[in-house]
PDB file of C-alpha atoms and ligand atoms in Angstrom:
ATOM      1  CA  MET A   1      25.132  -0.162  -6.810  1.00  0.00           C
ATOM      2  CA  LYS A   2      26.771  -2.679  -9.067  1.00  0.00           C
ATOM      3  CA  ARG A   3      26.729  -5.266  -6.324  1.00  0.00           C
ATOM      4  CA  GLU A   4      23.056  -4.756  -5.623  1.00  0.00           C
ATOM      5  CA  LEU A   5      22.235  -5.218  -9.273  1.00  0.00           C
ATOM      6  CA  LYS A   6      24.067  -8.488  -9.307  1.00  0.00           C
ATOM      7  CA  LEU A   7      22.248  -9.704  -6.194  1.00  0.00           C
ATOM      8  CA  SER A   8      18.861  -8.865  -7.633  1.00  0.00           C
ATOM      9  CA  MET A   9      19.658 -11.011 -10.622  1.00  0.00           C
ATOM     10  CA  VAL A  10      20.799 -14.020  -8.671  1.00  0.00           C
ATOM     11  CA  ILE A  11      18.643 -14.311  -5.573  1.00  0.00           C
ATOM     12  CA  PRO A  12      15.164 -14.709  -7.069  1.00  0.00           C
ATOM     13  CA  VAL A  13      16.265 -17.650  -9.184  1.00  0.00           C
ATOM     14  CA  GLN A  14      17.670 -19.461  -6.174  1.00  0.00           C
ATOM     15  CA  SER A  15      14.915 -18.687  -3.750  1.00  0.00           C
ATOM     16  CA  HIS A  16      11.756 -19.038  -5.731  1.00  0.00           C
ATOM     17  CA  SER A  17      11.627 -22.753  -6.062  1.00  0.00           C
ATOM     18  CA  MET A  18      11.045 -22.793  -2.290  1.00  0.00           C
ATOM     19  CA  ILE A  19       8.129 -20.358  -2.231  1.00  0.00           C
ATOM     20  CA  HIS A  20       4.844 -21.991  -3.116  1.00  0.00           C
ATOM     21  CA  ILE A  21       2.591 -20.042  -5.471  1.00  0.00           C
ATOM     22  CA  LYS A  22      -1.009 -20.945  -4.598  1.00  0.00           C
ATOM     23  CA  SER A  23      -3.435 -22.126  -7.265  1.00  0.00           C
ATOM     24  CA  LYS A  24      -6.892 -20.598  -7.649  1.00  0.00           C
ATOM     25  CA  ASN A  25      -8.382 -23.530  -5.789  1.00  0.00           C
ATOM     26  CA  GLU A  26      -5.890 -23.226  -2.934  1.00  0.00           C
ATOM     27  CA  ILE A  27      -6.618 -19.514  -2.644  1.00  0.00           C
ATOM     28  CA  ILE A  28     -10.311 -20.303  -2.168  1.00  0.00           C
ATOM     29  CA  LYS A  29      -9.431 -22.726   0.642  1.00  0.00           C
ATOM     30  CA  MET A  30      -7.054 -20.199   2.225  1.00  0.00           C
ATOM     31  CA  ARG A  31      -9.808 -17.573   2.149  1.00  0.00           C
ATOM     32  CA  ASP A  32     -12.092 -19.923   4.087  1.00  0.00           C
ATOM     33  CA  ALA A  33      -9.431 -20.862   6.654  1.00  0.00           C
ATOM     34  CA  CYS A  34      -8.423 -17.238   7.171  1.00  0.00           C
ATOM     35  CA  LYS A  35     -12.009 -16.080   7.497  1.00  0.00           C
ATOM     36  CA  LEU A  36     -12.570 -18.640  10.227  1.00  0.00           C
ATOM     37  CA  ALA A  37      -9.333 -17.665  12.025  1.00  0.00           C
ATOM     38  CA  ARG A  38     -10.554 -14.073  12.001  1.00  0.00           C
ATOM     39  CA  GLU A  39     -13.914 -15.073  13.443  1.00  0.00           C
ATOM     40  CA  VAL A  40     -12.382 -17.219  16.196  1.00  0.00           C
ATOM     41  CA  LEU A  41     -10.011 -14.376  17.102  1.00  0.00           C
ATOM     42  CA  GLN A  42     -12.768 -11.789  17.317  1.00  0.00           C
ATOM     43  CA  GLU A  43     -15.010 -14.028  19.407  1.00  0.00           C
ATOM     44  CA  THR A  44     -12.182 -15.031  21.748  1.00  0.00           C
ATOM     45  CA  ALA A  45     -10.995 -11.445  22.135  1.00  0.00           C
ATOM     46  CA  GLY A  46     -14.584 -10.593  23.049  1.00  0.00           C
ATOM     47  CA  ILE A  47     -14.529 -12.753  26.183  1.00  0.00           C
ATOM     48  CA  ALA A  48     -11.081 -11.633  27.403  1.00  0.00           C
ATOM     49  CA  SER A  49     -11.683  -9.732  30.631  1.00  0.00           C
ATOM     50  CA  ALA A  50     -10.367  -9.347  34.174  1.00  0.00           C
ATOM     51  CA  GLY A  51     -10.847 -12.504  36.253  1.00  0.00           C
ATOM     52  CA  ARG A  52     -10.740 -14.946  33.335  1.00  0.00           C
ATOM     53  CA  SER A  53      -7.863 -17.372  32.941  1.00  0.00           C
ATOM     54  CA  THR A  54      -5.970 -17.761  29.677  1.00  0.00           C
ATOM     55  CA  LEU A  55      -7.016 -21.439  29.725  1.00  0.00           C
ATOM     56  CA  GLU A  56     -10.651 -20.304  29.460  1.00  0.00           C
ATOM     57  CA  LEU A  57      -9.738 -18.350  26.313  1.00  0.00           C
ATOM     58  CA  ASN A  58      -7.937 -21.436  24.985  1.00  0.00           C
ATOM     59  CA  ASP A  59     -10.880 -23.749  25.619  1.00  0.00           C
ATOM     60  CA  PHE A  60     -13.388 -21.303  24.164  1.00  0.00           C
ATOM     61  CA  ALA A  61     -11.334 -20.881  20.959  1.00  0.00           C
ATOM     62  CA  ASP A  62     -10.730 -24.624  20.604  1.00  0.00           C
ATOM     63  CA  LYS A  63     -14.410 -25.473  20.995  1.00  0.00           C
ATOM     64  CA  TYR A  64     -15.463 -22.741  18.558  1.00  0.00           C
ATOM     65  CA  THR A  65     -12.923 -23.961  15.999  1.00  0.00           C
ATOM     66  CA  ARG A  66     -14.044 -27.592  16.227  1.00  0.00           C
ATOM     67  CA  LYS A  67     -17.698 -26.621  15.946  1.00  0.00           C
ATOM     68  CA  LYS A  68     -16.813 -25.079  12.588  1.00  0.00           C
ATOM     69  CA  GLY A  69     -15.200 -28.310  11.378  1.00  0.00           C
ATOM     70  CA  ALA A  70     -11.622 -27.087  11.770  1.00  0.00           C
ATOM     71  CA  VAL A  71      -8.763 -27.814  14.191  1.00  0.00           C
ATOM     72  CA  SER A  72      -6.471 -25.578  16.247  1.00  0.00           C
ATOM     73  CA  ALA A  73      -3.115 -25.750  14.476  1.00  0.00           C
ATOM     74  CA  PRO A  74      -0.872 -24.963  17.506  1.00  0.00           C
ATOM     75  CA  LEU A  75      -2.074 -28.033  19.472  1.00  0.00           C
ATOM     76  CA  ASN A  76       0.831 -30.529  19.387  1.00  0.00           C
ATOM     77  CA  TYR A  77       2.618 -28.431  16.747  1.00  0.00           C
ATOM     78  CA  LYS A  78       6.284 -29.254  17.425  1.00  0.00           C
ATOM     79  CA  GLY A  79       5.095 -30.211  20.904  1.00  0.00           C
ATOM     80  CA  PHE A  80       3.151 -27.011  21.734  1.00  0.00           C
ATOM     81  CA  PRO A  81       0.732 -28.105  24.494  1.00  0.00           C
ATOM     82  CA  LYS A  82      -2.323 -25.881  23.884  1.00  0.00           C
ATOM     83  CA  SER A  83      -4.629 -24.685  21.082  1.00  0.00           C
ATOM     84  CA  ILE A  84      -3.855 -20.955  21.001  1.00  0.00           C
ATOM     85  CA  CYS A  85      -1.063 -18.628  22.137  1.00  0.00           C
ATOM     86  CA  THR A  86      -1.786 -16.068  24.870  1.00  0.00           C
ATOM     87  CA  SER A  87       1.013 -13.587  25.515  1.00  0.00           C
ATOM     88  CA  ILE A  88       0.630 -11.134  28.388  1.00  0.00           C
ATOM     89  CA  ASN A  89       2.618  -7.909  29.058  1.00  0.00           C
ATOM     90  CA  ASP A  90       6.360  -8.696  28.669  1.00  0.00           C
ATOM     91  CA  VAL A  91       5.594 -11.987  26.904  1.00  0.00           C
ATOM     92  CA  VAL A  92       6.414 -11.389  23.246  1.00  0.00           C
ATOM     93  CA  CYS A  93       4.730 -14.491  21.778  1.00  0.00           C
ATOM     94  CA  HIS A  94       4.063 -18.241  22.207  1.00  0.00           C
ATOM     95  CA  GLY A  95       2.663 -17.826  25.722  1.00  0.00           C
ATOM     96  CA  ILE A  96       0.999 -21.060  26.890  1.00  0.00           C
ATOM     97  CA  PRO A  97      -2.544 -20.735  28.234  1.00  0.00           C
ATOM     98  CA  SER A  98      -2.891 -21.827  31.856  1.00  0.00           C
ATOM     99  CA  LYS A  99      -5.649 -22.065  34.452  1.00  0.00           C
ATOM    100  CA  ASN A 100      -3.316 -20.314  36.896  1.00  0.00           C
ATOM    101  CA  GLU A 101      -2.874 -17.272  34.704  1.00  0.00           C
ATOM    102  CA  ILE A 102      -5.699 -14.860  35.501  1.00  0.00           C
ATOM    103  CA  LEU A 103      -6.196 -11.681  33.482  1.00  0.00           C
ATOM    104  CA  LYS A 104      -6.201  -8.522  35.562  1.00  0.00           C
ATOM    105  CA  GLU A 105      -6.998  -4.866  35.060  1.00  0.00           C
ATOM    106  CA  GLY A 106      -4.150  -3.114  33.220  1.00  0.00           C
ATOM    107  CA  ASP A 107      -2.835  -6.213  31.424  1.00  0.00           C
ATOM    108  CA  ILE A 108      -2.247  -6.270  27.688  1.00  0.00           C
ATOM    109  CA  ILE A 109      -2.633  -9.638  25.971  1.00  0.00           C
ATOM    110  CA  ASN A 110      -1.934 -10.915  22.484  1.00  0.00           C
ATOM    111  CA  ILE A 111      -4.280 -13.672  21.377  1.00  0.00           C
ATOM    112  CA  ASP A 112      -2.896 -15.640  18.418  1.00  0.00           C
ATOM    113  CA  ILE A 113      -5.242 -17.982  16.559  1.00  0.00           C
ATOM    114  CA  THR A 114      -4.257 -20.438  13.846  1.00  0.00           C
ATOM    115  CA  VAL A 115      -6.918 -22.770  12.452  1.00  0.00           C
ATOM    116  CA  LYS A 116      -6.550 -25.610   9.969  1.00  0.00           C
ATOM    117  CA  LEU A 117      -9.610 -25.986   7.758  1.00  0.00           C
ATOM    118  CA  ASN A 118      -9.775 -28.509   4.898  1.00  0.00           C
ATOM    119  CA  GLY A 119      -5.989 -28.842   5.029  1.00  0.00           C
ATOM    120  CA  TYR A 120      -5.200 -25.104   4.897  1.00  0.00           C
ATOM    121  CA  HIS A 121      -4.080 -22.694   7.620  1.00  0.00           C
ATOM    122  CA  GLY A 122      -5.279 -19.219   8.610  1.00  0.00           C
ATOM    123  CA  ASP A 123      -3.144 -17.285  11.137  1.00  0.00           C
ATOM    124  CA  THR A 124      -4.012 -13.994  12.848  1.00  0.00           C
ATOM    125  CA  SER A 125      -3.468 -12.232  16.162  1.00  0.00           C
ATOM    126  CA  ARG A 126      -4.321  -9.004  17.938  1.00  0.00           C
ATOM    127  CA  MET A 127      -3.948  -7.254  21.262  1.00  0.00           C
ATOM    128  CA  VAL A 128      -6.622  -6.779  23.892  1.00  0.00           C
ATOM    129  CA  ALA A 129      -6.289  -4.274  26.737  1.00  0.00           C
ATOM    130  CA  ILE A 130      -7.863  -5.452  29.984  1.00  0.00           C
ATOM    131  CA  GLY A 131      -9.622  -2.427  31.442  1.00  0.00           C
ATOM    132  CA  ASN A 132      -7.723   0.840  31.570  1.00  0.00           C
ATOM    133  CA  ILE A 133      -4.103   1.032  30.457  1.00  0.00           C
ATOM    134  CA  PRO A 134      -1.645   3.957  30.583  1.00  0.00           C
ATOM    135  CA  GLU A 135      -1.492   6.243  27.535  1.00  0.00           C
ATOM    136  CA  LYS A 136       2.031   5.075  26.706  1.00  0.00           C
ATOM    137  CA  THR A 137       0.853   1.468  26.568  1.00  0.00           C
ATOM    138  CA  GLU A 138      -2.107   2.501  24.447  1.00  0.00           C
ATOM    139  CA  MET A 139       0.389   4.064  22.025  1.00  0.00           C
ATOM    140  CA  LEU A 140       2.423   0.828  21.896  1.00  0.00           C
ATOM    141  CA  LEU A 141      -0.692  -1.061  20.788  1.00  0.00           C
ATOM    142  CA  LYS A 142      -1.728   1.577  18.252  1.00  0.00           C
ATOM    143  CA  ASP A 143       1.792   1.912  16.820  1.00  0.00           C
ATOM    144  CA  THR A 144       2.206  -1.853  16.541  1.00  0.00           C
ATOM    145  CA  GLU A 145      -1.069  -2.258  14.660  1.00  0.00           C
ATOM    146  CA  GLN A 146      -0.167   0.630  12.387  1.00  0.00           C
ATOM    147  CA  ALA A 147       3.287  -0.866  11.843  1.00  0.00           C
ATOM    148  CA  MET A 148       1.655  -4.101  10.679  1.00  0.00           C
ATOM    149  CA  TYR A 149      -0.518  -2.206   8.174  1.00  0.00           C
ATOM    150  CA  THR A 150       2.485  -0.160   7.040  1.00  0.00           C
ATOM    151  CA  GLY A 151       4.346  -3.405   6.352  1.00  0.00           C
ATOM    152  CA  ILE A 152       1.367  -4.937   4.556  1.00  0.00           C
ATOM    153  CA  ASP A 153       1.015  -1.827   2.421  1.00  0.00           C
ATOM    154  CA  ALA A 154       4.592  -2.329   1.204  1.00  0.00           C
ATOM    155  CA  ILE A 155       3.531  -5.626  -0.457  1.00  0.00           C
ATOM    156  CA  LYS A 156       3.827  -5.115  -4.196  1.00  0.00           C
ATOM    157  CA  PRO A 157       4.035  -7.798  -6.861  1.00  0.00           C
ATOM    158  CA  SER A 158       7.594  -7.625  -8.261  1.00  0.00           C
ATOM    159  CA  GLY A 159       8.668  -5.808  -5.088  1.00  0.00           C
ATOM    160  CA  ARG A 160      10.804  -7.549  -2.450  1.00  0.00           C
ATOM    161  CA  ILE A 161       9.987  -9.263   0.840  1.00  0.00           C
ATOM    162  CA  SER A 162      12.579  -6.923   2.391  1.00  0.00           C
ATOM    163  CA  ASP A 163      10.358  -3.925   1.485  1.00  0.00           C
ATOM    164  CA  ILE A 164       8.007  -5.026   4.278  1.00  0.00           C
ATOM    165  CA  GLY A 165      10.542  -4.955   7.131  1.00  0.00           C
ATOM    166  CA  ASN A 166      12.140  -1.810   5.765  1.00  0.00           C
ATOM    167  CA  ALA A 167       8.796   0.012   5.863  1.00  0.00           C
ATOM    168  CA  ILE A 168       8.025  -1.241   9.387  1.00  0.00           C
ATOM    169  CA  ASP A 169      11.500  -0.248  10.608  1.00  0.00           C
ATOM    170  CA  ASP A 170      11.224   3.243   9.099  1.00  0.00           C
ATOM    171  CA  PHE A 171       7.922   3.693  10.910  1.00  0.00           C
ATOM    172  CA  LEU A 172       8.861   2.307  14.339  1.00  0.00           C
ATOM    173  CA  THR A 173      12.547   2.961  14.950  1.00  0.00           C
ATOM    174  CA  PRO A 174      12.235   6.783  15.066  1.00  0.00           C
ATOM    175  CA  LYS A 175       9.624   6.269  17.804  1.00  0.00           C
ATOM    176  CA  GLY A 176      12.209   4.439  19.931  1.00  0.00           C
ATOM    177  CA  TYR A 177      10.717   0.931  19.929  1.00  0.00           C
ATOM    178  CA  GLY A 178      12.669  -2.326  19.650  1.00  0.00           C
ATOM    179  CA  ILE A 179      11.564  -4.544  16.755  1.00  0.00           C
ATOM    180  CA  VAL A 180      11.971  -8.247  17.524  1.00  0.00           C
ATOM    181  CA  ARG A 181      14.389  -9.934  15.126  1.00  0.00           C
ATOM    182  CA  ASP A 182      14.466 -13.513  16.311  1.00  0.00           C
ATOM    183  CA  LEU A 183      10.890 -14.223  15.187  1.00  0.00           C
ATOM    184  CA  THR A 184       9.448 -13.369  11.788  1.00  0.00           C
ATOM    185  CA  GLY A 185       6.416 -13.598   9.559  1.00  0.00           C
ATOM    186  CA  HIS A 186       6.196 -16.668   7.340  1.00  0.00           C
ATOM    187  CA  GLY A 187       4.670 -18.254   4.275  1.00  0.00           C
ATOM    188  CA  ILE A 188       1.535 -20.257   5.071  1.00  0.00           C
ATOM    189  CA  GLY A 189      -0.744 -22.689   3.280  1.00  0.00           C
ATOM    190  CA  ARG A 190      -0.849 -26.476   3.597  1.00  0.00           C
ATOM    191  CA  ASN A 191       1.959 -25.883   6.113  1.00  0.00           C
ATOM    192  CA  PHE A 192       1.610 -23.729   9.229  1.00  0.00           C
ATOM    193  CA  HIS A 193       5.052 -22.272   8.492  1.00  0.00           C
ATOM    194  CA  GLU A 194       6.714 -22.311   5.069  1.00  0.00           C
ATOM    195  CA  GLU A 195       8.919 -20.125   2.896  1.00  0.00           C
ATOM    196  CA  PRO A 196       9.401 -17.192   2.739  1.00  0.00           C
ATOM    197  CA  THR A 197      10.680 -15.792   6.033  1.00  0.00           C
ATOM    198  CA  VAL A 198       9.291 -12.270   6.494  1.00  0.00           C
ATOM    199  CA  PRO A 199      11.544 -10.102   8.713  1.00  0.00           C
ATOM    200  CA  HIS A 200       9.984  -7.037  10.340  1.00  0.00           C
ATOM    201  CA  TYR A 201      13.180  -4.987  10.589  1.00  0.00           C
ATOM    202  CA  ARG A 202      15.485  -3.371   8.038  1.00  0.00           C
ATOM    203  CA  GLN A 203      17.355  -5.774   5.762  1.00  0.00           C
ATOM    204  CA  LYS A 204      20.876  -5.059   4.552  1.00  0.00           C
ATOM    205  CA  HIS A 205      20.319  -6.916   1.303  1.00  0.00           C
ATOM    206  CA  ILE A 206      17.412  -7.086  -1.070  1.00  0.00           C
ATOM    207  CA  ASN A 207      15.834 -10.531  -0.989  1.00  0.00           C
ATOM    208  CA  HIS A 208      12.983 -12.636  -2.428  1.00  0.00           C
ATOM    209  CA  LEU A 209      10.877 -11.217  -5.201  1.00  0.00           C
ATOM    210  CA  ILE A 210       7.177 -10.919  -4.298  1.00  0.00           C
ATOM    211  CA  ARG A 211       4.900 -12.692  -6.785  1.00  0.00           C
ATOM    212  CA  PRO A 212       1.109 -12.944  -7.174  1.00  0.00           C
ATOM    213  CA  GLY A 213      -0.221 -16.106  -5.519  1.00  0.00           C
ATOM    214  CA  MET A 214       2.209 -16.000  -2.607  1.00  0.00           C
ATOM    215  CA  ILE A 215       0.564 -16.091   0.820  1.00  0.00           C
ATOM    216  CA  PHE A 216       2.461 -15.040   3.935  1.00  0.00           C
ATOM    217  CA  THR A 217       1.915 -13.404   7.319  1.00  0.00           C
ATOM    218  CA  VAL A 218       3.020  -9.980   8.519  1.00  0.00           C
ATOM    219  CA  GLU A 219       3.213 -10.071  12.326  1.00  0.00           C
ATOM    220  CA  PRO A 220       5.568  -7.517  13.900  1.00  0.00           C
ATOM    221  CA  MET A 221       6.488  -7.994  17.557  1.00  0.00           C
ATOM    222  CA  VAL A 222       7.302  -4.620  19.069  1.00  0.00           C
ATOM    223  CA  ASN A 223       8.999  -3.960  22.399  1.00  0.00           C
ATOM    224  CA  MET A 224       8.810  -0.800  24.475  1.00  0.00           C
ATOM    225  CA  GLY A 225      12.516  -1.396  25.242  1.00  0.00           C
ATOM    226  CA  ALA A 226      15.286  -3.331  23.492  1.00  0.00           C
ATOM    227  CA  HIS A 227      14.580  -5.776  20.631  1.00  0.00           C
ATOM    228  CA  THR A 228      16.280  -8.681  22.426  1.00  0.00           C
ATOM    229  CA  VAL A 229      14.225 -11.612  23.700  1.00  0.00           C
ATOM    230  CA  THR A 230      14.703 -14.740  25.809  1.00  0.00           C
ATOM    231  CA  ILE A 231      12.990 -18.128  25.739  1.00  0.00           C
ATOM    232  CA  ASN A 232      11.717 -19.686  28.946  1.00  0.00           C
ATOM    233  CA  GLU A 233      13.914 -22.695  29.583  1.00  0.00           C
ATOM    234  CA  ASN A 234      11.315 -24.553  31.620  1.00  0.00           C
ATOM    235  CA  ASP A 235       8.556 -24.699  29.015  1.00  0.00           C
ATOM    236  CA  GLY A 236      10.740 -24.205  25.931  1.00  0.00           C
ATOM    237  CA  TRP A 237       8.148 -21.884  24.332  1.00  0.00           C
ATOM    238  CA  THR A 238       7.370 -18.643  26.146  1.00  0.00           C
ATOM    239  CA  VAL A 239       9.299 -15.759  24.588  1.00  0.00           C
ATOM    240  CA  THR A 240       9.732 -12.655  26.767  1.00  0.00           C
ATOM    241  CA  THR A 241      11.519  -9.345  26.348  1.00  0.00           C
ATOM    242  CA  ALA A 242      15.060  -9.583  27.730  1.00  0.00           C
ATOM    243  CA  ASP A 243      14.685  -6.287  29.626  1.00  0.00           C
ATOM    244  CA  GLY A 244      11.194  -6.952  31.010  1.00  0.00           C
ATOM    245  CA  SER A 245       9.597  -4.195  28.908  1.00  0.00           C
ATOM    246  CA  LEU A 246       6.094  -4.520  27.466  1.00  0.00           C
ATOM    247  CA  SER A 247       5.625  -6.087  24.038  1.00  0.00           C
ATOM    248  CA  ALA A 248       2.804  -6.012  21.496  1.00  0.00           C
ATOM    249  CA  GLN A 249       1.968  -7.892  18.293  1.00  0.00           C
ATOM    250  CA  TYR A 250      -0.633  -7.893  15.531  1.00  0.00           C
ATOM    251  CA  GLU A 251      -0.808 -10.431  12.698  1.00  0.00           C
ATOM    252  CA  HIS A 252      -2.598 -10.865   9.388  1.00  0.00           C
ATOM    253  CA  THR A 253      -2.327 -13.496   6.654  1.00  0.00           C
ATOM    254  CA  CYS A 254      -1.931 -11.795   3.257  1.00  0.00           C
ATOM    255  CA  LEU A 255      -2.327 -12.890  -0.364  1.00  0.00           C
ATOM    256  CA  VAL A 256      -0.281 -11.204  -3.089  1.00  0.00           C
ATOM    257  CA  THR A 257      -2.566 -10.254  -5.991  1.00  0.00           C
ATOM    258  CA  GLU A 258      -1.767  -9.049  -9.527  1.00  0.00           C
ATOM    259  CA  ASP A 259      -1.954  -5.444  -8.418  1.00  0.00           C
ATOM    260  CA  GLY A 260      -1.205  -5.524  -4.695  1.00  0.00           C
ATOM    261  CA  TYR A 261      -2.490  -7.608  -1.809  1.00  0.00           C
ATOM    262  CA  GLU A 262      -5.593  -8.915  -0.105  1.00  0.00           C
ATOM    263  CA  ILE A 263      -5.699  -9.300   3.674  1.00  0.00           C
ATOM    264  CA  LEU A 264      -7.305 -12.711   4.065  1.00  0.00           C
ATOM    265  CA  THR A 265      -7.815 -12.482   7.827  1.00  0.00           C
ATOM    266  CA  LYS A 266      -9.589  -9.127   7.732  1.00  0.00           C
ATOM    267  CA  ASP A 267     -13.385  -8.843   7.831  1.00  0.00           C
TER     268      ASP A 267
HETATM  269  N1  LIG B   1       0.734 -18.491  15.498  1.00  0.00           N
HETATM  270  C1  LIG B   1       2.155 -18.329  15.648  1.00  0.00           C
HETATM  271  C2  LIG B   1       2.645 -17.593  14.413  1.00  0.00           C
HETATM  272  O1  LIG B   1       2.134 -16.554  14.164  1.00  0.00           O
HETATM  273  C3  LIG B   1       2.885 -19.611  15.782  1.00  0.00           C
HETATM  274  C4  LIG B   1       2.589 -20.342  17.022  1.00  0.00           C
HETATM  275  S1  LIG B   1       3.490 -21.784  16.996  1.00  0.00           S
HETATM  276  C5  LIG B   1       2.968 -22.539  18.401  1.00  0.00           C
HETATM  277  O2  LIG B   1       3.443 -18.017  13.643  1.00  0.00           O
HETATM  278  F1  LIG B   1       3.419 -23.729  18.351  1.00  0.00           F
HETATM  279  F2  LIG B   1       3.400 -21.849  19.412  1.00  0.00           F
HETATM  280  F3  LIG B   1       1.669 -22.534  18.381  1.00  0.00           F
HETATM  281 CO1  LIG B   2       2.167 -16.501  12.069  1.00  0.00          CO
HETATM  282 CO1  LIG B   3       0.074 -16.467  14.630  1.00  0.00          CO
END
C-alpha cells in the first residue's frame, strides 16, 4: 500500500512531459481525421467478400482516402509497403495486402485504416466475417469488440492508463482468451504513434495519469489460444499467433474529455 502511494506520486511527474495534451484546434483536426478514417473503414469493410483479394481492399481504401484530400498513413511508414493492414485468421495484425491473397468463405479479417488529414492521424480497425463462420469464432469477434468498449469505458480523467488494460483483462481472461502483450494501443496526433503506450492486459503497477486533451487508441488483439505471437521473418511485418489459433482485433481512437471520453472514430 505504502509503495503504491509512493509510485502514484512519482510517476505522473516523470511521464507527463512526454504525453501531448491536444489544444482545442488540434482536437478539431483530430475529429476530422478520425471521422474520415471511420468512413474509409466502413466503405472498405463493405466490399470485403469471398473472391476479392486483400490488394483490392488496399487499392479501394487508398483511392477513397486520396479523393478526400488525405493520405494513407501506413504507406512507407517505417518501410511498410501498402496503404492499409489486412490481417486474416491467425494473423494478429500488420498483414500486408497482396493480389495473391484471396478472401474465402469462413475467413475472418481485420481491416485497419489510418489516414493523415491536414497533418493529423485517425486510426481505427474492425473485423469482417466472410460468409458463415462457426459460433465459437463469432464469439471471438463479439468478445473482442466488447473488450475494446470495456477498455474504453475505463477511461476516466484522473484515472490511470493501466485501468484500461486491467478492465480488458478482467473481461477476457475468465473466458480463456490470450491477450496479446507485444503490441499495444498508443497516443496519436501529429504522429501516427506517440506516448502513451496503452497495454491491453493487466498491469502490475499503476502508471500514467489520464488527463483531458489526451488522445490515444484502444485496440486489443485477442487470441483464441495463447497470447504469444511471432513476426514473419521474410516480410518483417506480419504478426501471427505462435500457436496458429485465430485472432481478432477492434480499434478506436479516443479523446479524454473533462468528464470521460469521446470516441472520435465512431459514427
Ligand atoms: N494501424 C496500426 C495501429 O493500429 C499500425 C500499422 S503500422 C503499419 O497502430 F506500418 F503496419 F502500417
Ligand atoms: Co493504432
Ligand atoms: Co490501427
